JSON list of C-alpha atoms in Angstrom, two decimals:
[
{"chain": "A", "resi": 20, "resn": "UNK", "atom": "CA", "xyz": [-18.37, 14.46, 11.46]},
{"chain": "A", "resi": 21, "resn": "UNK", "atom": "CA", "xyz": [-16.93, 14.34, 8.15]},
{"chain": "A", "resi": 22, "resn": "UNK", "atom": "CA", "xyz": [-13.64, 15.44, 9.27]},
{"chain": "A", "resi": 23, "resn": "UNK", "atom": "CA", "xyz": [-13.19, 12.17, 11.57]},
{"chain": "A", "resi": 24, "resn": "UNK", "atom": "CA", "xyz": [-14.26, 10.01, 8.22]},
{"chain": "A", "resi": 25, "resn": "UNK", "atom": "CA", "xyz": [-11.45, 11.73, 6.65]},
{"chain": "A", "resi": 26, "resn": "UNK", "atom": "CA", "xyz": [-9.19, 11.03, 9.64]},
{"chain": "A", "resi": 27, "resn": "UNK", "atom": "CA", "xyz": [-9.92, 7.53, 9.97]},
{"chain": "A", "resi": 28, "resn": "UNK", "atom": "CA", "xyz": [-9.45, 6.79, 6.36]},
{"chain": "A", "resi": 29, "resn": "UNK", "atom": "CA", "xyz": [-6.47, 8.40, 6.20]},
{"chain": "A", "resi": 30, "resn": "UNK", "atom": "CA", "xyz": [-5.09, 6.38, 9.51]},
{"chain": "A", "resi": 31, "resn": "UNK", "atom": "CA", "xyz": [-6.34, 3.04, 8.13]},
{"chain": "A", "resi": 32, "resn": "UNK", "atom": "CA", "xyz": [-4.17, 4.31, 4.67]},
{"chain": "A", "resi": 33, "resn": "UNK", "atom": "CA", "xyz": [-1.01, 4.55, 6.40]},
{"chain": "A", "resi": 34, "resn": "UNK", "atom": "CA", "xyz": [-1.61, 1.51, 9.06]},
{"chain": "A", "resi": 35, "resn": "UNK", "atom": "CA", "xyz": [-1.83, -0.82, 5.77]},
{"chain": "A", "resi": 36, "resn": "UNK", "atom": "CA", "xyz": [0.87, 0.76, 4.24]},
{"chain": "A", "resi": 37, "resn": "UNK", "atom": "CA", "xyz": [3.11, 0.16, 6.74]},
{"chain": "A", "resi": 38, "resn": "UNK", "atom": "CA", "xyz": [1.63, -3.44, 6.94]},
{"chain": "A", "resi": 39, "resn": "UNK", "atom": "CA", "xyz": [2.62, -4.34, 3.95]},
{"chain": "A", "resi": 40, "resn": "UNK", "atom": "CA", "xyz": [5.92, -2.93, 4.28]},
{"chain": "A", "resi": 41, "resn": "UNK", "atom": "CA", "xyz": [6.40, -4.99, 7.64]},
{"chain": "A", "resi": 42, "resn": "UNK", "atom": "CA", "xyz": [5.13, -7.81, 5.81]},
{"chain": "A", "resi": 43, "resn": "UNK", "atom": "CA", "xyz": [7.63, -7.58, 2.82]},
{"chain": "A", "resi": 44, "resn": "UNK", "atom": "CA", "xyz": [10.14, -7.79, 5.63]},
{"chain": "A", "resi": 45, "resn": "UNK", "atom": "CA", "xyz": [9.52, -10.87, 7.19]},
{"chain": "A", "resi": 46, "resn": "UNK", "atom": "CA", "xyz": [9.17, -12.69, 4.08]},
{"chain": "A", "resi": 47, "resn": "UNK", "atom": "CA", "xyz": [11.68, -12.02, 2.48]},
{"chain": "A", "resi": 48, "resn": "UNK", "atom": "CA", "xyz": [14.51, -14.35, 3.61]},
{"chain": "A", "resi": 49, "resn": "UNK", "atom": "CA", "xyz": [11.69, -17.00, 2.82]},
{"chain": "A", "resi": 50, "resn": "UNK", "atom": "CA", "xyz": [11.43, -15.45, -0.82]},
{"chain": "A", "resi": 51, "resn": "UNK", "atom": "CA", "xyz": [15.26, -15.33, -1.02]},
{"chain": "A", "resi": 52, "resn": "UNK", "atom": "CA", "xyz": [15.31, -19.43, -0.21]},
{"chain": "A", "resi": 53, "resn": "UNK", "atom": "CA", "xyz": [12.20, -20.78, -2.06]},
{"chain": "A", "resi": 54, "resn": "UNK", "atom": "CA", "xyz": [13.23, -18.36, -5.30]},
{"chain": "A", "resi": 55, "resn": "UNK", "atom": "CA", "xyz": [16.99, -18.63, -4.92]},
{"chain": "A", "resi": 56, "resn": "UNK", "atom": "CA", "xyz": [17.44, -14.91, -5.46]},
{"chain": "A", "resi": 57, "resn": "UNK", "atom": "CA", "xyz": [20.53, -13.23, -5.12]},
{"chain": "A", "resi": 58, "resn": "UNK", "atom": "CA", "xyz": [21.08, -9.89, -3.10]},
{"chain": "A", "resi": 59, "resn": "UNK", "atom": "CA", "xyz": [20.79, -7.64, -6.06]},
{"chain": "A", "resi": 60, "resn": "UNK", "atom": "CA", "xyz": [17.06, -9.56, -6.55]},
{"chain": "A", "resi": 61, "resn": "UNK", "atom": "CA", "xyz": [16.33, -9.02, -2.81]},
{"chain": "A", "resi": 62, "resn": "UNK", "atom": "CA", "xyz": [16.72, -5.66, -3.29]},
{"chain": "A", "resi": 63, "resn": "UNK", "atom": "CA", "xyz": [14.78, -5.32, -6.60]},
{"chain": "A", "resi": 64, "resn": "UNK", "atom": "CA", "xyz": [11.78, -6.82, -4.64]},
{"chain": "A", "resi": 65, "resn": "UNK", "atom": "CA", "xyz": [11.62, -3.69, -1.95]},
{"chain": "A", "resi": 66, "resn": "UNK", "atom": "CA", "xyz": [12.56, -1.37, -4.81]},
{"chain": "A", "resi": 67, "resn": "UNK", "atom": "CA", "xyz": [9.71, -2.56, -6.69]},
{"chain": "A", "resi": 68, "resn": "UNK", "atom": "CA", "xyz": [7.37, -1.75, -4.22]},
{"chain": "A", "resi": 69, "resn": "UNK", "atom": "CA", "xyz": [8.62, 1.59, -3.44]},
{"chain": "A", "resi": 70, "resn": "UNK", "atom": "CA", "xyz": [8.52, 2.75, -7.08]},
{"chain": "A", "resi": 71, "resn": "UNK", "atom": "CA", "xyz": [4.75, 1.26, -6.79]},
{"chain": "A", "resi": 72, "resn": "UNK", "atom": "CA", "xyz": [3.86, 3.81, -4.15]},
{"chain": "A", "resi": 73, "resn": "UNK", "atom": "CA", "xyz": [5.57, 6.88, -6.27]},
{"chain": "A", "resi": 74, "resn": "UNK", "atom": "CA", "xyz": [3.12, 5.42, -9.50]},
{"chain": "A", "resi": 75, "resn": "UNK", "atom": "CA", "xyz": [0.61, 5.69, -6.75]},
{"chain": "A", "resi": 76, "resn": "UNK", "atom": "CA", "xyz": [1.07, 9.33, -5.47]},
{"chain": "A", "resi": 77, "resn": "UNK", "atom": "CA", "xyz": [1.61, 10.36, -9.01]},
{"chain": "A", "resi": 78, "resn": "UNK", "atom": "CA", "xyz": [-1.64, 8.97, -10.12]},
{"chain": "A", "resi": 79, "resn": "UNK", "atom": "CA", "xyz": [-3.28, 9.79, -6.89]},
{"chain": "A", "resi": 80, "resn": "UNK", "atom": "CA", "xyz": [-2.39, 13.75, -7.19]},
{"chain": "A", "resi": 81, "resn": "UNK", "atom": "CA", "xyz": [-3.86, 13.27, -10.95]},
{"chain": "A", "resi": 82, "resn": "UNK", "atom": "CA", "xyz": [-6.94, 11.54, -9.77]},
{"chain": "A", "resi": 83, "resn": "UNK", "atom": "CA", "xyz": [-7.94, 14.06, -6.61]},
{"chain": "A", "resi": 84, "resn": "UNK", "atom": "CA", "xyz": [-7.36, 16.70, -8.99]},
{"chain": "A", "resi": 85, "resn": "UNK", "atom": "CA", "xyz": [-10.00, 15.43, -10.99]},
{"chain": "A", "resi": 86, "resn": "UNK", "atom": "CA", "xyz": [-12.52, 13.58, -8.71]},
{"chain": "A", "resi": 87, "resn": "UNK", "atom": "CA", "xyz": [-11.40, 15.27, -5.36]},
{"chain": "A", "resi": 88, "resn": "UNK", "atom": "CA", "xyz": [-9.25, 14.07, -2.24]},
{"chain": "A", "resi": 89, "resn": "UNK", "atom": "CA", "xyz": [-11.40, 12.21, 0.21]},
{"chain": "A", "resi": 90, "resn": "UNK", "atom": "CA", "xyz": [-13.06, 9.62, -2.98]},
{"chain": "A", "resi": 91, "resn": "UNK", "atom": "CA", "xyz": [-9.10, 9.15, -3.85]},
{"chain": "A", "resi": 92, "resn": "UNK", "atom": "CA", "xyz": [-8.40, 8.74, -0.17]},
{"chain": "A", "resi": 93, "resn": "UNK", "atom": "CA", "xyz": [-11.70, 6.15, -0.07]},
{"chain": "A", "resi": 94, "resn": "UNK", "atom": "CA", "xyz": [-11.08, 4.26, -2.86]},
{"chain": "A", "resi": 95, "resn": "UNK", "atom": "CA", "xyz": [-7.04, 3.77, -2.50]},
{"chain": "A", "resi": 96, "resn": "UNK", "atom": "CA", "xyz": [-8.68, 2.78, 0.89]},
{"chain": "A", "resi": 97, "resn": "UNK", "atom": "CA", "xyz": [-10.70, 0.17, -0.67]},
{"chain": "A", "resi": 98, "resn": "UNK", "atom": "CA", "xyz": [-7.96, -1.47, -2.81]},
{"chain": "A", "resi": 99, "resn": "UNK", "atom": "CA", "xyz": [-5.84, -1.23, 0.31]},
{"chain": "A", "resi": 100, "resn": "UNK", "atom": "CA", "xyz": [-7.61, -3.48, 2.23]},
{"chain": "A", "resi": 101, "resn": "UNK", "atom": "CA", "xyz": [-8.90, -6.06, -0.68]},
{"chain": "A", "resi": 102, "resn": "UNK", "atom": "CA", "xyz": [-5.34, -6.44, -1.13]},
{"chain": "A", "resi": 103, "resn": "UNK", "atom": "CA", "xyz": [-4.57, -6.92, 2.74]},
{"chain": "A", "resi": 104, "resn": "UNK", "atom": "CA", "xyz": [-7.48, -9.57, 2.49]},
{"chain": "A", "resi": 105, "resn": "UNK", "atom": "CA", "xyz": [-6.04, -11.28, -0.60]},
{"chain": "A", "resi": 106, "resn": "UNK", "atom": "CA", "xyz": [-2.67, -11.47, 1.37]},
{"chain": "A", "resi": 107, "resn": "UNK", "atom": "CA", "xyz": [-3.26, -12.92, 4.61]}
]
């Protein structure tokens, strides 16, 4: 049993992850007009967010080192979907 908890955490991880990438990509044109940004910002935006998921992995590798791999996998689960609530 605990290896479908495992599984379905670890789906739900990379479902959000990708939602939030798809989401990125719809708004930005809108971000590009209400902020004026130029194509250099654009880019910065995505950028940003991809050098937020390698902080991520780094600090998750350090963190299921220390408290193990399925809390990490729970708990970046958690703050996954809070933040997929705070967006929509």
């Amino acid at each position: 049993m605990k290896i479908y908890k495992s599984t379905f955490f670890s789906s739900l991880l990379l479902f959000l992850f990708g939602f939030h990438y798809t989401f990125i990509g719809i708004i930005l044109l809108d971000l590009q007009r209400e902020f004026v940004l130029s194509l250099f910002s654009t880019a910065s935006v995505v950028s940003i967010m991809i050098v937020g998921a390698l902080m991520g992995s780094l600090g998750g590798c350090y963190l299921a080192d220390r408290i193990g791999r399925k809390r990490v996998l729970f708990y970046a689960n958690g703050v996954f979907f809070l933040g997929t609530v705070l967006f929509l």
